[in-house]
mmCIF file of C-alpha atoms and ligand atoms in Angstrom:
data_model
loop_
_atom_site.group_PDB
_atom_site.id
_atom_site.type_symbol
_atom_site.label_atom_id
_atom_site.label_comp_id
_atom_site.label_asym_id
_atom_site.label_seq_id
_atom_site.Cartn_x
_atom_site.Cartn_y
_atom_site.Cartn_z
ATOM 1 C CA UNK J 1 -49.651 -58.238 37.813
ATOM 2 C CA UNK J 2 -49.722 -58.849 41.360
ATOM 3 C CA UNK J 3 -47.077 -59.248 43.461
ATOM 4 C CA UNK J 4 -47.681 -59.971 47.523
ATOM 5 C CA UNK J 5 -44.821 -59.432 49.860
ATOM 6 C CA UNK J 6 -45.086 -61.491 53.201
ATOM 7 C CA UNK J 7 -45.578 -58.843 56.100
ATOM 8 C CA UNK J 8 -45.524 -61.362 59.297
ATOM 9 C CA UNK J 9 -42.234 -59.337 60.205
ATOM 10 C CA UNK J 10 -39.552 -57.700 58.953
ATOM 11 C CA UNK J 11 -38.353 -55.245 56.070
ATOM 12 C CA UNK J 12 -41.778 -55.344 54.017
ATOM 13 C CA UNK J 13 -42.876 -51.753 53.506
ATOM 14 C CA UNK J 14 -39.656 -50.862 51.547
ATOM 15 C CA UNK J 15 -40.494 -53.539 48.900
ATOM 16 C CA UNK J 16 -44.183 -51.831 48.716
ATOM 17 C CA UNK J 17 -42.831 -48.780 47.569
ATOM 18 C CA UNK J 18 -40.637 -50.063 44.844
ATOM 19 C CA UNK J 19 -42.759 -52.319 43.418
ATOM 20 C CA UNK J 20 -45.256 -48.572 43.087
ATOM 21 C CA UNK J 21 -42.528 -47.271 41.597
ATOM 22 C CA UNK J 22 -42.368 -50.309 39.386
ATOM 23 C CA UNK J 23 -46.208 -49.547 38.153
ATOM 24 C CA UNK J 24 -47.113 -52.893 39.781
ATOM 25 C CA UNK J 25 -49.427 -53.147 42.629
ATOM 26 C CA UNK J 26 -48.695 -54.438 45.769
ATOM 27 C CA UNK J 27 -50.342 -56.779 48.118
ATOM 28 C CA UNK J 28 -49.724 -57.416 51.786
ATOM 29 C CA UNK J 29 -49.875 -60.865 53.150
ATOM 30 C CA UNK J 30 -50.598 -62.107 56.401
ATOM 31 C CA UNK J 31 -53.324 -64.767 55.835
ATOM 32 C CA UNK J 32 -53.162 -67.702 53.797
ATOM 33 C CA UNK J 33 -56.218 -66.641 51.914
ATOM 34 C CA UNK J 34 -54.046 -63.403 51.029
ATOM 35 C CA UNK J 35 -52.186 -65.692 48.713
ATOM 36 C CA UNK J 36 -55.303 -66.257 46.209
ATOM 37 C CA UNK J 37 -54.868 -64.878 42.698
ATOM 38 C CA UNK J 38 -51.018 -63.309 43.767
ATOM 39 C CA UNK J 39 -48.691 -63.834 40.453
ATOM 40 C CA UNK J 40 -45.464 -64.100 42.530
ATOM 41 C CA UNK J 41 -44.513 -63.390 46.226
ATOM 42 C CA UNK J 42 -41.719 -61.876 48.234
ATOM 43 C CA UNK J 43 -40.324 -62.798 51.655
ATOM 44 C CA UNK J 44 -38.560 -60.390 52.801
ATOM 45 C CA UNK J 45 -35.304 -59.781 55.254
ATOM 46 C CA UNK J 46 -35.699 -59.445 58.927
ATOM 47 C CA UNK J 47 -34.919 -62.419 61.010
ATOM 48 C CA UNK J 48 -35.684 -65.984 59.770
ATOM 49 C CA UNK J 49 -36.087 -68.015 62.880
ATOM 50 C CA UNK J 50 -39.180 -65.389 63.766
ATOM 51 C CA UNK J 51 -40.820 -65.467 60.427
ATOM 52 C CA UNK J 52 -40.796 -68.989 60.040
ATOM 53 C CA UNK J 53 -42.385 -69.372 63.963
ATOM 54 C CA UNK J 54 -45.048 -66.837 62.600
ATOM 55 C CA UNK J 55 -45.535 -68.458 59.321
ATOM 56 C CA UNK J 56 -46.274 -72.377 60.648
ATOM 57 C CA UNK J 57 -48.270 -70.165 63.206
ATOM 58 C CA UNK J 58 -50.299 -68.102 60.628
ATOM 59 C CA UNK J 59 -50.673 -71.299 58.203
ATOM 60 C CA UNK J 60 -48.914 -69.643 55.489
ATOM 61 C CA UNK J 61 -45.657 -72.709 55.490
ATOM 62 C CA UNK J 62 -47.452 -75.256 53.326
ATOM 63 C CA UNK J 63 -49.338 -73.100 51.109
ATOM 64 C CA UNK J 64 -46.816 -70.947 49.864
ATOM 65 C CA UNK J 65 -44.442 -74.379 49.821
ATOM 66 C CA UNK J 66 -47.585 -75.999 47.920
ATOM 67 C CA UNK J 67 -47.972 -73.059 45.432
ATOM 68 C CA UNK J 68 -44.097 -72.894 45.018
ATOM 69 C CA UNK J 69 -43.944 -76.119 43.877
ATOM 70 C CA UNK J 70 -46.453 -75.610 41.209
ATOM 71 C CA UNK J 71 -44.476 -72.947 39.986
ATOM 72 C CA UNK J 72 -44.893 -69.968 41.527
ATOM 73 C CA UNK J 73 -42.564 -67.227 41.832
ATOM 74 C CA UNK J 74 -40.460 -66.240 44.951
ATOM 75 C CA UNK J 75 -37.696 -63.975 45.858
ATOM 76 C CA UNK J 76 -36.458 -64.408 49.286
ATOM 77 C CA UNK J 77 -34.350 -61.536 50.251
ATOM 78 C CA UNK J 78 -31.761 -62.230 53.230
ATOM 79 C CA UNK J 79 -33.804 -63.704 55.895
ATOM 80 C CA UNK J 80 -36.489 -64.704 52.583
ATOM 81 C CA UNK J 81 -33.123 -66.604 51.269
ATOM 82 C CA UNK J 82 -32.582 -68.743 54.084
ATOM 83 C CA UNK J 83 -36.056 -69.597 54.119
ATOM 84 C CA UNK J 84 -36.259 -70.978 50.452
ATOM 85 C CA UNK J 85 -32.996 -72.553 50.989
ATOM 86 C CA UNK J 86 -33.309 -76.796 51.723
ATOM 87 C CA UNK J 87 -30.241 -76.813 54.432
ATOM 88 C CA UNK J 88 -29.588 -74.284 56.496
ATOM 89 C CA UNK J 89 -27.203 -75.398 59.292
ATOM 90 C CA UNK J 90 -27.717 -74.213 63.233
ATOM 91 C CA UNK J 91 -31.580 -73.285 62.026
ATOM 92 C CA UNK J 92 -33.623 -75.298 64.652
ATOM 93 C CA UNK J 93 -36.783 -74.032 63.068
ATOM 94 C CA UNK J 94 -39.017 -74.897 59.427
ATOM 95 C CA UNK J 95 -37.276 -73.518 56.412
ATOM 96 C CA UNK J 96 -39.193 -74.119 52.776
ATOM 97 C CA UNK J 97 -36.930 -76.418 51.845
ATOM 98 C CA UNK J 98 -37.470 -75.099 48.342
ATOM 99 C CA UNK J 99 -33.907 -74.098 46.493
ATOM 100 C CA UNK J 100 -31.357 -77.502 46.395
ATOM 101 C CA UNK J 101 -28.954 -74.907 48.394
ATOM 102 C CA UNK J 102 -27.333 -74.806 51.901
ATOM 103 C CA UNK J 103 -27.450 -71.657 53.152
ATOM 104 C CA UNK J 104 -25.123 -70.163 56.050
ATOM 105 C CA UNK J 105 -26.878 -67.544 58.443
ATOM 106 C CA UNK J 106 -24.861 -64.735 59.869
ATOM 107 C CA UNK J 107 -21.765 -66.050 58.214
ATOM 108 C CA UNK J 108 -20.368 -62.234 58.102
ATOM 109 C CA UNK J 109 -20.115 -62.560 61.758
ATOM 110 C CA UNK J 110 -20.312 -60.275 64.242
ATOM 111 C CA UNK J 111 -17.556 -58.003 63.901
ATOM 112 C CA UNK J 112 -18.548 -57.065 60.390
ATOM 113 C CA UNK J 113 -22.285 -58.016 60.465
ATOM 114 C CA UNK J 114 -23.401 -54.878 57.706
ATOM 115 C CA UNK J 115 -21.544 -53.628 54.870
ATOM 116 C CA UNK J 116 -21.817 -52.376 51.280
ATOM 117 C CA UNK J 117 -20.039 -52.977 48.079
ATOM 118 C CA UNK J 118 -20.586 -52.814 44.280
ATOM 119 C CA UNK J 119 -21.077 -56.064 43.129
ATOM 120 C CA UNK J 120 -21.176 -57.559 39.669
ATOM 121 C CA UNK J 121 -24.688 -59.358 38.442
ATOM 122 C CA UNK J 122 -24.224 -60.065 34.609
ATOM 123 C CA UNK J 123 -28.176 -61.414 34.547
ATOM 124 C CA UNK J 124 -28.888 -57.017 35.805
ATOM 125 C CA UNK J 125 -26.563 -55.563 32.421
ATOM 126 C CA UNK J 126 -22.811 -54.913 32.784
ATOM 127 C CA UNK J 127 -23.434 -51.613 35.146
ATOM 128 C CA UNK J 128 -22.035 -53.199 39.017
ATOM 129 C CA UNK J 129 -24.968 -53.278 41.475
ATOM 130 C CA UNK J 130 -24.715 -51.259 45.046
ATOM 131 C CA UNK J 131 -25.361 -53.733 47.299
ATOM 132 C CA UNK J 132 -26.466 -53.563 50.970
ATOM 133 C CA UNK J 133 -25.516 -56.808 53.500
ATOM 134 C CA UNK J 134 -26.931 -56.842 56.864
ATOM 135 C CA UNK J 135 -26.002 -59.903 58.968
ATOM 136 C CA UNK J 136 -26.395 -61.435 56.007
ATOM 137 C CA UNK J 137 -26.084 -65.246 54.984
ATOM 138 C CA UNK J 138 -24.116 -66.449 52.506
ATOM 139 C CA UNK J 139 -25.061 -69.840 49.863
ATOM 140 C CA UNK J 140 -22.447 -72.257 50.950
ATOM 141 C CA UNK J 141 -23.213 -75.153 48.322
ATOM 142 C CA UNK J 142 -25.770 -75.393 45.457
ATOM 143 C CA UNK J 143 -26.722 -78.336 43.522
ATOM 144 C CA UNK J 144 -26.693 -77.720 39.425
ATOM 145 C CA UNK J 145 -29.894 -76.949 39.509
ATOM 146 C CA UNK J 146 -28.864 -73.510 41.273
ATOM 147 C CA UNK J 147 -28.242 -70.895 39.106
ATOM 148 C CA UNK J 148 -25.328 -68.646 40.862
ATOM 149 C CA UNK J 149 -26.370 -65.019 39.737
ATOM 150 C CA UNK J 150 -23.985 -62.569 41.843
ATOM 151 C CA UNK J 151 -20.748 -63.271 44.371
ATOM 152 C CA UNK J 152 -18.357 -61.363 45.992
ATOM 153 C CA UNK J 153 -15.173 -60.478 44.879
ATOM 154 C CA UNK J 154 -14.044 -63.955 46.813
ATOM 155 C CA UNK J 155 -16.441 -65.610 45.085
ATOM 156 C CA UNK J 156 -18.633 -65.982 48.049
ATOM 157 C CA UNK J 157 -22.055 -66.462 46.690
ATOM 158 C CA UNK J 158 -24.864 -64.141 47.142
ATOM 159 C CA UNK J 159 -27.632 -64.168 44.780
ATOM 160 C CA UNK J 160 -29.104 -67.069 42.834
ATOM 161 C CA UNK J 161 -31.804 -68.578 40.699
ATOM 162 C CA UNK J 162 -34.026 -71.989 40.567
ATOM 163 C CA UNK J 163 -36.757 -71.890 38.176
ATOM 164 C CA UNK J 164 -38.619 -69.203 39.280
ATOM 165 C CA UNK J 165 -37.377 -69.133 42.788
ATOM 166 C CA UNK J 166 -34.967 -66.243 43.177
ATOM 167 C CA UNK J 167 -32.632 -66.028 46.542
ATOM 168 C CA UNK J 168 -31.216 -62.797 47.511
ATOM 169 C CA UNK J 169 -28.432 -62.496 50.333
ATOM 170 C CA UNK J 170 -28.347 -58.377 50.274
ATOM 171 C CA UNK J 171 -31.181 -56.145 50.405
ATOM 172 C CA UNK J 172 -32.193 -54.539 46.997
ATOM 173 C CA UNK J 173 -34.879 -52.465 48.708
ATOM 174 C CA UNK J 174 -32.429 -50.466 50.259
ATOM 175 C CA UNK J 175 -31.096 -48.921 46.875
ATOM 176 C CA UNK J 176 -32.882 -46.854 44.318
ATOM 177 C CA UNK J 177 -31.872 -49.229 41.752
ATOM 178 C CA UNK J 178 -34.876 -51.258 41.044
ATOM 179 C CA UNK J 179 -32.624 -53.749 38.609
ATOM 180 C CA UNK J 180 -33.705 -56.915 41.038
ATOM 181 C CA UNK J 181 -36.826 -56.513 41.619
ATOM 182 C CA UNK J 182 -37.442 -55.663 37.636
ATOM 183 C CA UNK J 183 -35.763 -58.973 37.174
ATOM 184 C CA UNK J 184 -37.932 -60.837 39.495
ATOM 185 C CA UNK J 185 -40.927 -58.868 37.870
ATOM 186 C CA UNK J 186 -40.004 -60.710 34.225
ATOM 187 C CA UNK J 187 -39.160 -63.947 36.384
ATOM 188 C CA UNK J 188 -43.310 -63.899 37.107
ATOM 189 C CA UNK J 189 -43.878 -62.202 34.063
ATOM 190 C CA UNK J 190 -42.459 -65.295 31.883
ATOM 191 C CA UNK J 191 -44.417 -68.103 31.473
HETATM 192 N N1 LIG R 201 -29.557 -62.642 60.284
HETATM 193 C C1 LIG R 201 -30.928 -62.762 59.913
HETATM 194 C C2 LIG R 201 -31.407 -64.205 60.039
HETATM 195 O O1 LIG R 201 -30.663 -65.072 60.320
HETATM 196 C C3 LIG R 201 -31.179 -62.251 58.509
HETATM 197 C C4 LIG R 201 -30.892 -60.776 58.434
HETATM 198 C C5 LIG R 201 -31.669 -60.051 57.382
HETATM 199 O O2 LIG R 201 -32.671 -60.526 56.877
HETATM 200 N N2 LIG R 201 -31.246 -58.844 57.102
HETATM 201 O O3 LIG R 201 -32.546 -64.458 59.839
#
């Protein structure tokens, strides 16, 4: 299997070592050709309106829109989220437009812009997930064809599913429990 994480900016290395630790090799991209013969892709956190300038810049935006529209598997991670996501309020730059969601940025604000709690994800087994949120959006409305996986204990939702396109508002990488990325691994995995 072979799983690319987009490196234009951002949190990428830590995804590179747990998809080792997975068994599954990992593959940088940073050129559109980089996406040839990848099973599945993730975009990780860091800051959205950036990696969206670099991806229209780099030529990656239609490709990887192309590809996920013929099925191909993403998990967008914070920043990766509100790129999939088909509204995203106050974002004057290109999102995918890929996951019938709207998408809030920053909407811990400022005052409490990181934080971590144990959240419940019944798709991960009954064990809570530690999660990590750094000024981290939040999925304000989803269409039925969004599949909420995780909220908080206001039922703020944070983690969700369309087809194969998997949106994550904390950062899994963070943790030493692989649980999401194994789940995105059987996402790709599944035919
Ligand atoms: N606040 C960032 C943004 O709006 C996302 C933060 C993150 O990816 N950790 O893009």
């Amino acid at each position: 299997m072979k799983i690319g994480v987009l490196a234009l900016q951002g949190a990428f290395i830590e995804h590179i070592e747990v998809l080792e630790r997975l068994g599954v090799e990992p593959f940088l991209v940073r050129l559109p050709r980089e996406l040839d013969g990848l099973d599945g892709l993730i975009i990780p956190g860091g800051e959205s309106t950036t990696m969206s300038r670099l991806m229209l810049e780099y030529q990656l935006h239609q490709p990887i829109k192309d590809k996920a529209d013929a099925g191909f598997p993403i998990m967008g991670i914070c920043a990766g989220m509100i790129l999939l996501a088909k509204h995203v309020p106050d974002f004057s730059l290109q999102s995918l437009g890929l996951m019938d969601m709207s998408v809030r940025r920053n909407a811990f604000g400022s005052q409490v812009d990181s934080f971590e709690t144990d959240i419940e994800i019944p798709v991960l087994g009954r064990q809570p997930f530690h999660t990590v949120f750094i000024r981290a959006p939040i999925i304000e409305k989803a269409n039925s064809t969004v599949e909420i996986l995780a909220g908080l204990s206001g039922g703020t939702a944070v983690a969700a599913r369309q087809g194969r396109l998997l949106a994550v508002a904390f950062h899994p990488e963070l943790t030493a429990d692989p649980r999401v990325h194994r789940y995105f691994l059987e996402i790709v995995a599944a035919e």
